[in-house]
């Protein structure tokens, strides 16, 4: 069978055997189709049935989460943990709490996580979990009771050498705290079973900042290779959560000017640069809507989502040199990238997971734009999670500078590996190709070493 037919066969059987998982198919198709030159060169992956195996999670756990709201009413949600691949290390990956969560979304995130974690060079397998629970508008007591109930089931499947969850959309330090407390109560074990923990009880310095910082380090590596840098560049950022916030902070450190941010209700354009302190205080500390930014900076512009031009994300209509999508999947489509490009944008660096649609990616590659694909560009978060696991296991605590230095080094290694691999397969500078092949190769070779498992 030709390589094309082999890939096609696996894609078709994935769709047929797991109906309705649109985002998962999108992630699988992107990875599998870019593996073509590797599969041409190395028939062993076909011989060992690697593609058929790698698209099926080793285990997926779906459970009922029942909790009581402040009115004494019973509420019900669905919990998930998809343990996708443990070929190179214990399962590792975040938890997402958002009303849109379903099995297909958790599987897309878990699938991406396999290759991202591999690229970090660290010993971590791929997993993802979460719930369709909506933290918005819930009291602290409701969030706590939900997290505790979620952990009652999750605790049976995780452990410091087994599976180590962390945060993602809707899960930050507060939720990790509630879940950690419940895990300890249930098992009696104080262990590094979650990352993103509080700094007083096993958390790592710089984990909060790591995804955003790492994303900017990755972008800087791309530009440095081309003899350029972020210094003096106008940048647009979407989102205003953990990743977006620390992307904005690091962009200033690099001498760039981030002029936008957004949340699920609208976007801010501040031509003087987004005020990091105000943003942190409104979104991270206050958990308020982004429109509050206008109270502090009345000259900035706020556009609510319902005023976005149809089929576009208004963040991408702002002229910039570099765009940092850092909110959610499929938030940058073909319309958006055409507008960005027309306005002079030359770099898209993905802080979020799968933020660009396949058509937008095709456009970027055709135009030879600089493109930092998510599984490489946002790997700094999970890499620093692994640094937290290392500190926990060795009972050490490293300084902020020590962790940040390691993060910087890891992002450079990911860039170098992705670049080198793109060159090896005849498409120098195509980092999506390089990252997918490099991430896959290490996992696939480990699967072969470990036999029929
Ligand atoms: P947060 O929950 O901290 O922030 C998410 C941000 O995106 C918020 O501003 C939120 O708006 C906005 N948002 C979420 N969903 C939507 C949506 N459907 N439409 C529009 N805006 C939306 O999450 P993170 O910053 O942690 O995660 C952001 C992205 O980065 C995700 O794709 C995540 O998977 C990815 N990522 C996260 C890592 C981490 O370490 N946290 C690591 C690697 C990737 P609002 O405030 O209104 O809810
Ligand atoms: O998508 C991701 O890489 C994360 N949400 C972070 C995972 C982790 O285990 O730190």
Coordinates of C-alpha atoms and ligand atoms in Angstrom, one line a residue:
X1 CA 0.0 0.0 0.0
X2 CA 1.3 3.5 -0.8
X3 CA 2.0 5.8 2.1
X4 CA -0.8 8.1 1.0
X5 CA -3.2 5.2 1.1
X6 CA -2.0 4.0 4.4
X7 CA -2.5 7.5 6.0
X8 CA -5.9 7.7 4.3
X9 CA -7.0 4.3 5.6
X10 CA -6.2 5.3 9.2
X11 CA -8.0 8.7 8.8
X12 CA -11.1 7.0 7.4
X13 CA -11.2 4.3 10.1
X14 CA -10.7 7.0 12.8
X15 CA -13.8 8.9 11.5
X16 CA -15.8 5.7 11.1
X17 CA -15.0 4.3 14.6
X18 CA -15.3 7.5 16.6
X19 CA -18.2 9.5 15.1
X20 CA -18.7 13.2 15.8
X21 CA -15.2 14.1 17.0
X22 CA -14.5 16.9 14.6
X23 CA -11.7 18.6 16.5
X24 CA -10.0 15.2 17.0
X25 CA -10.1 14.5 13.3
X26 CA -8.6 17.9 12.5
X27 CA -5.7 17.2 14.9
X28 CA -5.1 13.7 13.6
X29 CA -5.3 14.8 9.9
X30 CA -2.7 17.6 10.4
X31 CA -0.2 15.3 12.1
X32 CA -0.7 12.2 9.9
X33 CA -0.5 14.1 6.6
X34 CA 2.7 15.8 7.5
X35 CA 4.3 12.4 8.4
X36 CA 4.3 11.4 4.7
X37 CA 8.0 12.0 4.0
X38 CA 9.0 10.1 7.2
X39 CA 6.8 7.2 6.4
X40 CA 8.2 7.1 2.8
X41 CA 11.7 6.9 4.3
X42 CA 10.9 4.5 7.1
X43 CA 8.6 1.6 6.3
X44 CA 8.9 0.2 9.8
X45 CA 6.1 2.5 11.1
X46 CA 3.7 0.9 8.7
X47 CA 5.1 -2.6 9.4
X48 CA 4.6 -2.1 13.1
X49 CA 1.1 -0.6 12.7
X50 CA 2.1 2.6 14.5
X51 CA -0.5 4.9 12.9
X52 CA -3.4 2.6 13.7
X53 CA -2.1 2.4 17.3
X54 CA -1.2 6.0 18.0
X55 CA -4.7 7.4 17.1
X56 CA -6.4 5.2 19.8
X57 CA -5.9 6.3 23.4
X58 CA -4.4 3.7 25.7
X59 CA -7.4 4.4 28.0
X60 CA -10.2 6.9 28.2
X61 CA -12.2 7.4 31.4
X62 CA -15.6 9.1 31.3
X63 CA -17.4 9.7 34.6
X64 CA -20.3 11.4 36.2
X65 CA -19.5 14.4 38.4
X66 CA -22.3 15.3 40.8
X67 CA -22.1 18.2 43.2
X68 CA -24.5 20.5 45.2
X69 CA -24.9 24.2 44.2
X70 CA -25.4 27.0 46.7
X71 CA -29.2 26.6 46.5
X72 CA -28.9 23.0 47.6
X73 CA -29.8 21.7 44.1
X74 CA -27.9 18.7 42.7
X75 CA -25.9 19.5 39.6
X76 CA -24.4 17.0 37.1
X77 CA -21.5 17.3 34.8
X78 CA -19.4 14.9 32.7
X79 CA -15.7 14.3 33.6
X80 CA -13.0 13.0 31.2
X81 CA -9.5 11.8 31.4
X82 CA -8.0 10.5 28.2
X83 CA -4.7 8.7 28.8
X84 CA -3.4 8.7 25.2
X85 CA 0.1 7.5 25.2
X86 CA 2.7 6.4 27.8
X87 CA 5.5 5.3 25.5
X88 CA 8.0 7.8 26.7
X89 CA 6.8 8.6 30.3
X90 CA 3.9 8.8 32.7
X91 CA 0.8 10.5 31.3
X92 CA 0.9 14.3 31.5
X93 CA -1.4 17.0 30.3
X94 CA -3.9 19.6 31.5
X95 CA -7.6 19.6 32.6
X96 CA -10.0 21.9 30.9
X97 CA -13.3 23.1 32.5
X98 CA -15.5 24.8 29.9
X99 CA -19.1 24.2 28.8
X100 CA -17.9 23.3 25.3
X101 CA -15.9 20.3 26.5
X102 CA -16.7 17.0 25.0
X103 CA -14.8 13.8 24.3
X104 CA -13.7 14.9 20.8
X105 CA -12.1 18.1 22.2
X106 CA -10.4 16.2 25.0
X107 CA -9.1 13.7 22.5
X108 CA -7.7 16.4 20.2
X109 CA -5.9 18.0 23.1
X110 CA -4.6 14.6 24.3
X111 CA -3.4 13.7 20.9
X112 CA -1.5 17.0 20.5
X113 CA -0.1 16.5 23.9
X114 CA 1.7 13.3 22.9
X115 CA 3.9 15.1 20.3
X116 CA 4.3 18.3 22.3
X117 CA 5.5 16.4 25.3
X118 CA 7.9 14.4 23.1
X119 CA 9.3 17.6 21.6
X120 CA 10.3 18.9 25.1
X121 CA 12.9 16.2 25.3
X122 CA 11.5 15.2 28.7
X123 CA 10.1 11.9 29.8
X124 CA 6.3 12.6 29.7
X125 CA 3.5 10.8 27.9
X126 CA 0.4 12.4 26.6
X127 CA -3.0 12.9 28.3
X128 CA -5.8 15.4 28.7
X129 CA -8.9 15.7 30.8
X130 CA -11.6 18.0 31.9
X131 CA -15.3 18.6 32.2
X132 CA -18.2 20.5 30.6
X133 CA -18.5 22.3 34.0
X134 CA -18.7 26.1 33.5
X135 CA -16.7 27.9 36.2
X136 CA -18.2 31.3 35.2
X137 CA -20.6 32.8 37.7
X138 CA -20.0 30.0 40.2
X139 CA -19.2 30.8 43.8
X140 CA -15.9 29.7 45.4
X141 CA -17.9 27.1 47.4
X142 CA -19.5 25.7 44.2
X143 CA -16.1 25.5 42.4
X144 CA -14.6 23.7 45.4
X145 CA -17.4 21.2 45.7
X146 CA -17.2 20.5 41.9
X147 CA -13.4 20.0 42.1
X148 CA -13.7 17.7 45.1
X149 CA -16.3 15.6 43.4
X150 CA -14.3 15.5 40.1
X151 CA -11.3 14.3 42.1
X152 CA -13.2 11.5 43.8
X153 CA -13.2 9.6 40.5
X154 CA -10.0 11.1 39.0
X155 CA -7.9 10.1 42.0
X156 CA -8.4 6.4 41.1
X157 CA -6.5 6.9 37.8
X158 CA -3.6 9.3 38.6
X159 CA -0.4 9.3 40.6
X160 CA 3.0 10.9 40.5
X161 CA 4.5 8.2 38.3
X162 CA 1.2 7.3 36.6
X163 CA -0.6 10.4 35.4
X164 CA 0.0 14.0 36.4
X165 CA -2.7 16.5 35.4
X166 CA -2.4 20.3 35.4
X167 CA -4.3 23.3 34.3
X168 CA -5.8 24.4 31.0
X169 CA -8.8 26.7 30.1
X170 CA -10.8 27.3 33.3
X171 CA -8.3 25.5 35.5
X172 CA -5.8 27.6 37.3
X173 CA -4.1 27.7 40.7
X174 CA -7.3 27.8 42.7
X175 CA -8.8 24.7 41.1
X176 CA -5.5 22.8 41.3
X177 CA -5.5 23.6 45.0
X178 CA -9.0 22.3 45.6
X179 CA -8.2 19.1 43.6
X180 CA -4.8 18.6 45.4
X181 CA -6.5 18.9 48.8
X182 CA -9.1 16.3 47.9
X183 CA -6.5 13.9 46.4
X184 CA -4.5 14.1 49.7
X185 CA -7.7 13.6 51.8
X186 CA -8.6 10.5 49.7
X187 CA -5.2 8.9 49.5
X188 CA -3.3 10.2 52.5
X189 CA -0.4 10.9 50.1
X190 CA 1.3 14.2 49.7
X191 CA 2.9 13.8 46.3
X192 CA 3.5 15.6 43.0
X193 CA 0.3 14.3 41.5
X194 CA -0.7 17.6 40.0
X195 CA 1.4 20.5 38.6
X196 CA 0.7 24.2 38.8
X197 CA 0.5 23.8 42.5
X198 CA 0.8 26.8 44.9
X199 CA 4.3 27.9 45.8
X200 CA 3.9 27.0 49.5
X201 CA 3.0 23.4 48.8
X202 CA 5.2 22.0 46.0
X203 CA 4.6 24.4 43.1
X204 CA 7.4 25.5 40.9
X205 CA 8.4 29.2 40.5
X206 CA 7.8 30.3 36.9
X207 CA 5.1 27.6 36.1
X208 CA 2.4 30.3 36.1
X209 CA 4.4 32.3 33.6
X210 CA 5.8 29.4 31.6
X211 CA 3.5 28.9 28.7
X212 CA 3.4 32.6 27.8
X213 CA 7.1 33.2 28.3
X214 CA 7.9 30.0 26.4
X215 CA 5.7 31.1 23.5
X216 CA 7.6 34.4 23.2
X217 CA 11.0 32.6 23.5
X218 CA 9.9 30.4 20.7
X219 CA 8.9 33.3 18.5
X220 CA 12.2 35.0 19.2
X221 CA 14.1 31.9 18.1
X222 CA 12.2 31.9 14.8
X223 CA 13.1 35.5 14.2
X224 CA 16.7 35.2 15.4
X225 CA 17.3 32.4 12.8
X226 CA 16.2 34.9 10.1
X227 CA 18.5 37.6 11.5
X228 CA 15.6 39.5 13.0
X229 CA 14.0 39.9 16.5
X230 CA 10.8 41.0 18.3
X231 CA 12.4 44.2 19.3
X232 CA 10.3 47.2 18.3
X233 CA 7.6 45.0 16.7
X234 CA 3.9 45.6 17.1
X235 CA 2.2 42.4 18.2
X236 CA -1.4 41.2 18.5
X237 CA -2.5 38.7 21.2
X238 CA -5.8 37.0 21.6
X239 CA -7.1 35.8 25.0
X240 CA -6.5 37.3 28.4
X241 CA -6.1 34.2 30.5
X242 CA -2.9 32.5 31.7
X243 CA -1.2 32.1 28.4
X244 CA -2.1 35.5 26.9
X245 CA -1.3 37.5 30.1
X246 CA 2.3 36.2 30.3
X247 CA 2.8 36.4 26.6
X248 CA 2.1 40.1 26.9
X249 CA 4.4 40.5 29.8
X250 CA 7.3 38.7 28.0
X251 CA 6.7 40.7 24.8
X252 CA 7.4 43.8 26.7
X253 CA 10.6 42.2 28.1
X254 CA 11.7 41.6 24.5
X255 CA 11.1 45.2 23.5
X256 CA 7.9 44.5 21.5
X257 CA 4.5 46.3 21.8
X258 CA 1.5 44.1 22.4
X259 CA -1.6 46.1 21.4
X260 CA -4.5 43.7 21.8
X261 CA -6.1 41.1 24.0
X262 CA -9.5 39.5 24.1
X263 CA -11.9 37.3 26.1
X264 CA -15.0 35.4 25.3
X265 CA -17.1 38.6 25.2
X266 CA -14.9 41.1 23.2
X267 CA -11.5 42.5 22.5
X268 CA -9.4 45.5 23.5
X269 CA -7.1 47.5 21.2
X270 CA -4.8 49.9 23.0
X271 CA -2.4 51.5 20.6
X272 CA -0.1 52.5 23.5
X273 CA 0.3 48.9 24.4
X274 CA -1.8 46.7 26.7
X275 CA -1.3 47.7 30.3
X276 CA -0.1 44.4 31.9
X277 CA -0.8 45.3 35.5
X278 CA -4.4 46.4 34.8
X279 CA -5.1 43.3 32.7
X280 CA -3.7 41.0 35.4
X281 CA -5.8 42.8 38.0
X282 CA -9.0 42.6 36.0
X283 CA -8.7 39.1 34.6
X284 CA -6.4 37.0 36.7
X285 CA -7.1 38.5 40.1
X286 CA -10.6 40.0 39.6
X287 CA -12.0 37.4 37.2
X288 CA -14.0 40.2 35.6
X289 CA -14.9 41.0 32.0
X290 CA -12.3 42.6 29.8
X291 CA -14.6 45.6 29.1
X292 CA -13.5 46.8 32.6
X293 CA -10.2 47.8 31.0
X294 CA -11.9 50.9 29.6
X295 CA -12.4 52.2 33.1
X296 CA -8.7 52.4 33.6
X297 CA -7.8 53.2 30.0
X298 CA -10.7 55.1 28.5
X299 CA -8.8 55.8 25.2
X300 CA -8.5 52.2 24.4
X301 CA -11.1 50.6 22.1
X302 CA -13.4 47.8 23.2
X303 CA -15.2 45.8 20.5
X304 CA -17.8 43.3 21.7
X305 CA -18.0 39.9 20.0
X306 CA -21.4 40.7 18.4
X307 CA -19.7 43.6 16.5
X308 CA -17.0 41.4 14.9
X309 CA -17.3 41.3 11.1
X310 CA -19.0 38.0 10.2
X311 CA -16.6 35.0 10.0
X312 CA -13.7 36.9 11.5
X313 CA -12.0 37.5 14.9
X314 CA -11.6 41.3 15.3
X315 CA -8.3 40.8 17.1
X316 CA -6.8 39.9 13.7
X317 CA -8.0 43.0 12.0
X318 CA -5.4 45.1 13.9
X319 CA -2.2 45.6 11.9
X320 CA 0.8 43.9 13.4
X321 CA 4.1 42.2 12.6
X322 CA 3.4 39.1 14.8
X323 CA 0.2 37.5 16.0
X324 CA 0.0 35.4 19.1
X325 CA -3.3 33.5 19.2
X326 CA -3.6 32.5 22.9
X327 CA -7.3 31.8 23.6
X328 CA -8.7 28.7 22.0
X329 CA -8.9 26.3 19.0
X330 CA -9.9 27.5 15.6
X331 CA -9.8 31.2 16.5
X332 CA -7.8 32.2 13.5
X333 CA -9.3 31.3 10.1
X334 CA -8.6 31.9 6.4
X335 CA -10.3 35.3 6.4
X336 CA -8.3 36.3 9.5
X337 CA -4.9 35.3 8.1
X338 CA -5.6 37.0 4.8
X339 CA -6.4 40.2 6.7
X340 CA -3.3 39.8 8.9
X341 CA -1.1 39.2 5.9
X342 CA -2.4 42.1 3.9
X343 CA -1.7 44.3 6.9
X344 CA 1.9 43.3 7.1
X345 CA 1.8 40.4 9.6
X346 CA 4.7 37.9 9.0
X347 CA 4.7 35.7 12.0
X348 CA 1.9 33.6 13.7
X349 CA 3.0 32.0 16.9
X350 CA 0.5 29.7 18.5
X351 CA 0.1 30.0 22.3
X352 CA -3.3 28.2 22.3
X353 CA -3.8 24.6 21.1
X354 CA -4.7 24.3 17.4
X355 CA -5.8 28.0 17.2
X356 CA -5.4 28.2 13.4
X357 CA -7.8 26.4 11.0
X358 CA -6.2 24.1 8.4
X359 CA -7.0 26.6 5.7
X360 CA -5.2 29.4 7.6
X361 CA -2.2 27.1 8.1
X362 CA -2.1 26.3 4.3
X363 CA -2.1 30.0 3.6
X364 CA 0.7 30.7 6.0
X365 CA 2.8 27.9 4.5
X366 CA 2.1 28.9 0.9
X367 CA 3.1 32.5 1.7
X368 CA 6.2 31.4 3.6
X369 CA 5.2 33.3 6.6
X370 CA 6.9 32.5 9.9
X371 CA 4.7 30.0 11.7
X372 CA 5.3 28.6 15.2
X373 CA 3.0 25.6 15.5
X374 CA 1.2 25.1 18.8
X375 CA 2.8 21.8 19.8
X376 CA 6.2 23.5 19.6
X377 CA 5.4 27.1 20.5
X378 CA 3.3 26.4 23.6
X379 CA 5.3 23.5 25.0
X380 CA 6.9 25.7 27.7
X381 CA 4.0 25.1 30.0
X382 CA 4.1 21.4 30.1
X383 CA 7.9 21.4 30.1
X384 CA 7.9 23.5 33.2
X385 CA 5.3 21.2 34.7
X386 CA 7.9 18.5 34.3
X387 CA 10.4 20.7 36.0
X388 CA 7.9 20.9 38.9
X389 CA 7.7 17.1 38.9
X390 CA 11.5 16.9 39.0
X391 CA 11.7 19.3 42.0
X392 CA 9.0 17.4 43.8
X393 CA 10.7 14.1 43.2
X394 CA 14.1 15.4 44.4
X395 CA 12.5 17.5 47.2
X396 CA 14.2 20.6 45.9
X397 CA 13.1 24.1 45.1
X398 CA 14.8 26.0 42.3
X399 CA 14.9 29.8 42.0
X400 CA 12.8 31.6 39.4
X401 CA 15.9 32.4 37.4
X402 CA 16.9 28.7 37.4
X403 CA 13.6 27.5 36.1
X404 CA 13.3 30.4 33.6
X405 CA 16.8 29.6 32.2
X406 CA 15.9 25.9 31.8
X407 CA 12.6 27.0 30.1
X408 CA 14.6 29.2 27.7
X409 CA 17.0 26.3 26.9
X410 CA 14.1 23.9 26.3
X411 CA 12.3 26.3 23.9
X412 CA 15.6 26.8 22.0
X413 CA 16.1 23.0 21.8
X414 CA 12.5 22.5 20.5
X415 CA 13.1 25.2 17.8
X416 CA 16.4 23.7 16.8
X417 CA 15.0 20.1 16.6
X418 CA 12.0 21.2 14.6
X419 CA 14.1 23.3 12.3
X420 CA 16.7 20.6 11.8
X421 CA 14.0 18.0 11.1
X422 CA 12.3 20.3 8.6
X423 CA 15.6 20.5 6.7
X424 CA 16.2 16.7 6.9
X425 CA 12.8 16.2 5.2
X426 CA 13.4 18.7 2.4
X427 CA 11.2 21.6 3.5
X428 CA 13.6 23.8 5.5
X429 CA 11.9 26.2 7.9
X430 CA 8.5 24.4 7.8
X431 CA 8.3 24.1 11.5
X432 CA 4.9 22.3 11.5
X433 CA 6.5 19.5 9.4
X434 CA 9.6 19.5 11.5
X435 CA 7.7 19.5 14.9
X436 CA 5.3 16.8 13.8
X437 CA 7.9 14.5 12.5
X438 CA 10.4 15.0 15.4
X439 CA 7.6 14.6 18.0
X440 CA 6.2 11.5 16.4
X441 CA 9.5 9.8 15.7
X442 CA 10.6 9.5 19.3
X443 CA 7.2 8.2 20.5
X444 CA 6.9 5.8 17.6
X445 CA 10.4 4.4 18.0
X446 CA 9.7 3.9 21.8
X447 CA 6.5 2.1 20.9
X448 CA 8.4 -0.3 18.6
X449 CA 11.0 -0.9 21.4
X450 CA 8.2 -1.8 23.8
X451 CA 6.6 -4.5 21.7
X452 CA 3.0 -5.2 21.1
X453 CA 1.5 -2.8 23.7
Ligands
LIG1 P1 -7.5 30.5 30.6 O1 -8.8 29.9 31.1 O2 -6.6 31.1 31.6 O3 -7.8 31.7 29.6 C1 -8.5 31.4 28.4 C2 -8.8 32.7 27.7 O4 -9.3 32.5 26.4 C3 -9.8 33.6 28.4 O5 -9.4 35.0 28.1 C4 -11.1 33.2 27.8 O6 -12.1 34.2 27.9 C5 -10.7 33.0 26.4 N1 -11.5 31.9 25.7 C6 -11.7 30.7 26.2 N2 -12.5 30.0 25.4 C7 -12.9 30.9 24.5 C8 -13.8 30.8 23.4 N3 -14.5 29.7 23.1 N4 -14.0 31.9 22.6 C9 -13.3 33.1 22.9 N5 -12.4 33.2 23.9 C10 -12.3 32.1 24.7 O7 -6.8 29.4 29.7 P2 -5.3 29.4 29.3 O8 -4.7 30.7 29.1 O9 -4.6 28.4 30.2 O10 -5.4 28.6 27.9 C11 -5.5 29.3 26.6 C12 -5.1 28.4 25.5 O11 -3.7 28.0 25.7 C13 -5.9 27.1 25.4 O12 -6.0 26.7 24.0 C14 -5.0 26.1 26.1 O13 -5.3 24.7 25.7 C15 -3.7 26.5 25.7 N6 -2.5 26.1 26.5 C16 -2.5 26.4 27.9 C17 -1.4 26.0 28.6 C18 -1.3 26.3 30.1 O14 -0.3 26.0 30.7 N7 -2.3 26.9 30.7 C19 -0.3 25.3 28.0 C20 -0.4 25.2 26.6 C21 -1.5 25.5 25.9 P3 -12.9 34.4 29.2 O15 -12.0 35.1 30.2 O16 -14.1 35.2 28.8 O17 -13.3 33.0 29.7
LIG2 O1 -1.8 22.2 26.7 C1 -0.9 22.1 27.6 O2 0.2 21.8 27.3 C2 -1.3 22.4 29.0 N1 -2.5 22.8 29.3 C3 -0.3 22.2 30.1 C4 -0.2 20.8 30.5 C5 0.7 20.5 31.7 O3 0.7 19.4 32.1 O4 1.3 21.4 32.3

